[in-house]
Amino acid sequence: MLCFVHIERAGGTTLHYVFRNNYPFRFLSLTPWYLWPNEPGSVFGFDEASDLLKVLPFVRGIGGHTTRSYLGYDKAFGREVQYFTFL
């Protein structure tokens, strides 16, 4: 499982397009929707991560401004998570 921690203004939107075009339906972009607005306090939480794979079991990667490397997504997903970002 991949987790892209998208830092604003660091080329992340381009990377999201690359993943979505090369791995359709496998990479979920947590773009600023009403569920995960692009606000400082908005976070894609542990409970949301564990529910995600129940609904979309084929997803192999997530990314967005609301992902955090310290939230223990590996336990939520039940598999190892590789975190990465661009600085």
mmCIF file of C-alpha atoms in Angstrom:
data_model
loop_
_atom_site.group_PDB
_atom_site.id
_atom_site.type_symbol
_atom_site.label_atom_id
_atom_site.label_comp_id
_atom_site.label_asym_id
_atom_site.label_seq_id
_atom_site.Cartn_x
_atom_site.Cartn_y
_atom_site.Cartn_z
ATOM 1 C CA MET A 1 0.000 0.000 0.000
ATOM 2 C CA LEU A 2 1.297 3.450 -0.919
ATOM 3 C CA CYS A 3 0.496 6.637 0.949
ATOM 4 C CA PHE A 4 1.438 9.893 -0.711
ATOM 5 C CA VAL A 5 1.564 12.722 1.822
ATOM 6 C CA HIS A 6 0.843 15.683 -0.450
ATOM 7 C CA ILE A 7 2.462 18.910 0.705
ATOM 8 C CA GLU A 8 0.944 21.981 -0.904
ATOM 9 C CA ARG A 9 2.728 23.519 -3.881
ATOM 10 C CA ALA A 10 5.221 20.636 -4.216
ATOM 11 C CA GLY A 11 4.148 18.965 -7.493
ATOM 12 C CA GLY A 12 1.646 16.585 -5.933
ATOM 13 C CA THR A 13 -1.199 17.255 -8.349
ATOM 14 C CA THR A 14 0.957 16.085 -11.232
ATOM 15 C CA LEU A 15 1.862 12.933 -9.346
ATOM 16 C CA HIS A 16 -1.814 12.254 -8.634
ATOM 17 C CA TYR A 17 -2.524 12.431 -12.370
ATOM 18 C CA VAL A 18 0.333 10.025 -13.092
ATOM 19 C CA PHE A 19 -0.972 7.487 -10.587
ATOM 20 C CA ARG A 20 -4.584 7.773 -11.701
ATOM 21 C CA ASN A 21 -3.665 7.416 -15.379
ATOM 22 C CA ASN A 22 -1.296 4.487 -14.887
ATOM 23 C CA TYR A 23 -3.149 2.680 -12.096
ATOM 24 C CA PRO A 24 -6.842 3.345 -12.723
ATOM 25 C CA PHE A 25 -9.104 2.446 -9.812
ATOM 26 C CA ARG A 26 -6.060 1.463 -7.712
ATOM 27 C CA PHE A 27 -4.994 4.886 -6.405
ATOM 28 C CA LEU A 28 -7.443 7.079 -4.505
ATOM 29 C CA SER A 29 -6.775 10.807 -4.497
ATOM 30 C CA LEU A 30 -8.195 12.372 -1.368
ATOM 31 C CA THR A 31 -8.673 15.702 -3.070
ATOM 32 C CA PRO A 32 -10.375 18.574 -1.234
ATOM 33 C CA TRP A 33 -13.914 17.232 -1.182
ATOM 34 C CA TYR A 34 -16.514 17.901 1.431
ATOM 35 C CA LEU A 35 -15.235 14.866 3.383
ATOM 36 C CA TRP A 36 -11.602 15.966 3.422
ATOM 37 C CA PRO A 37 -11.443 19.715 2.879
ATOM 38 C CA ASN A 38 -8.049 21.298 2.484
ATOM 39 C CA GLU A 39 -8.042 22.841 5.946
ATOM 40 C CA PRO A 40 -5.286 22.610 8.602
ATOM 41 C CA GLY A 41 -7.396 20.548 11.012
ATOM 42 C CA SER A 42 -8.833 18.195 8.384
ATOM 43 C CA VAL A 43 -7.281 14.725 8.524
ATOM 44 C CA PHE A 44 -7.999 11.406 6.795
ATOM 45 C CA GLY A 45 -8.301 9.484 10.046
ATOM 46 C CA PHE A 46 -7.652 5.938 11.196
ATOM 47 C CA ASP A 47 -11.354 5.004 11.210
ATOM 48 C CA GLU A 48 -11.870 6.368 7.702
ATOM 49 C CA ALA A 49 -8.844 4.429 6.483
ATOM 50 C CA SER A 50 -10.102 1.138 7.906
ATOM 51 C CA ASP A 51 -13.559 1.733 6.407
ATOM 52 C CA LEU A 52 -12.051 2.595 3.016
ATOM 53 C CA LEU A 53 -10.824 -0.916 2.250
ATOM 54 C CA LYS A 54 -14.152 -2.412 3.276
ATOM 55 C CA VAL A 55 -15.844 -0.323 0.589
ATOM 56 C CA LEU A 56 -13.002 -0.278 -1.978
ATOM 57 C CA PRO A 57 -10.877 -3.421 -1.420
ATOM 58 C CA PHE A 58 -9.005 -2.978 -4.720
ATOM 59 C CA VAL A 59 -7.334 0.317 -3.691
ATOM 60 C CA ARG A 60 -3.543 0.007 -3.401
ATOM 61 C CA GLY A 61 -2.641 3.621 -2.747
ATOM 62 C CA ILE A 62 -3.975 6.858 -1.304
ATOM 63 C CA GLY A 63 -2.749 10.399 -1.366
ATOM 64 C CA GLY A 64 -3.749 13.891 -0.479
ATOM 65 C CA HIS A 65 -3.238 16.902 1.734
ATOM 66 C CA THR A 66 -5.146 15.196 4.552
ATOM 67 C CA THR A 67 -2.981 12.059 4.888
ATOM 68 C CA ARG A 68 -0.578 11.829 7.804
ATOM 69 C CA SER A 69 2.343 9.456 8.271
ATOM 70 C CA TYR A 70 1.872 9.232 12.039
ATOM 71 C CA LEU A 71 -1.718 7.916 12.075
ATOM 72 C CA GLY A 72 -0.897 4.213 11.746
ATOM 73 C CA TYR A 73 -2.570 3.492 8.431
ATOM 74 C CA ASP A 74 -0.715 0.165 8.345
ATOM 75 C CA LYS A 75 -2.886 -1.086 11.211
ATOM 76 C CA ALA A 76 -6.023 0.330 9.617
ATOM 77 C CA PHE A 77 -5.281 -1.299 6.254
ATOM 78 C CA GLY A 78 -3.882 -4.502 7.717
ATOM 79 C CA ARG A 79 -0.770 -4.325 5.539
ATOM 80 C CA GLU A 80 2.518 -2.477 5.268
ATOM 81 C CA VAL A 81 2.277 1.110 4.077
ATOM 82 C CA GLN A 82 5.067 2.897 2.217
ATOM 83 C CA TYR A 83 4.902 6.664 2.840
ATOM 84 C CA PHE A 84 6.439 9.222 0.514
ATOM 85 C CA THR A 85 6.273 12.926 -0.307
ATOM 86 C CA PHE A 86 8.030 15.615 -2.326
ATOM 87 C CA LEU A 87 9.796 18.523 -0.662
#
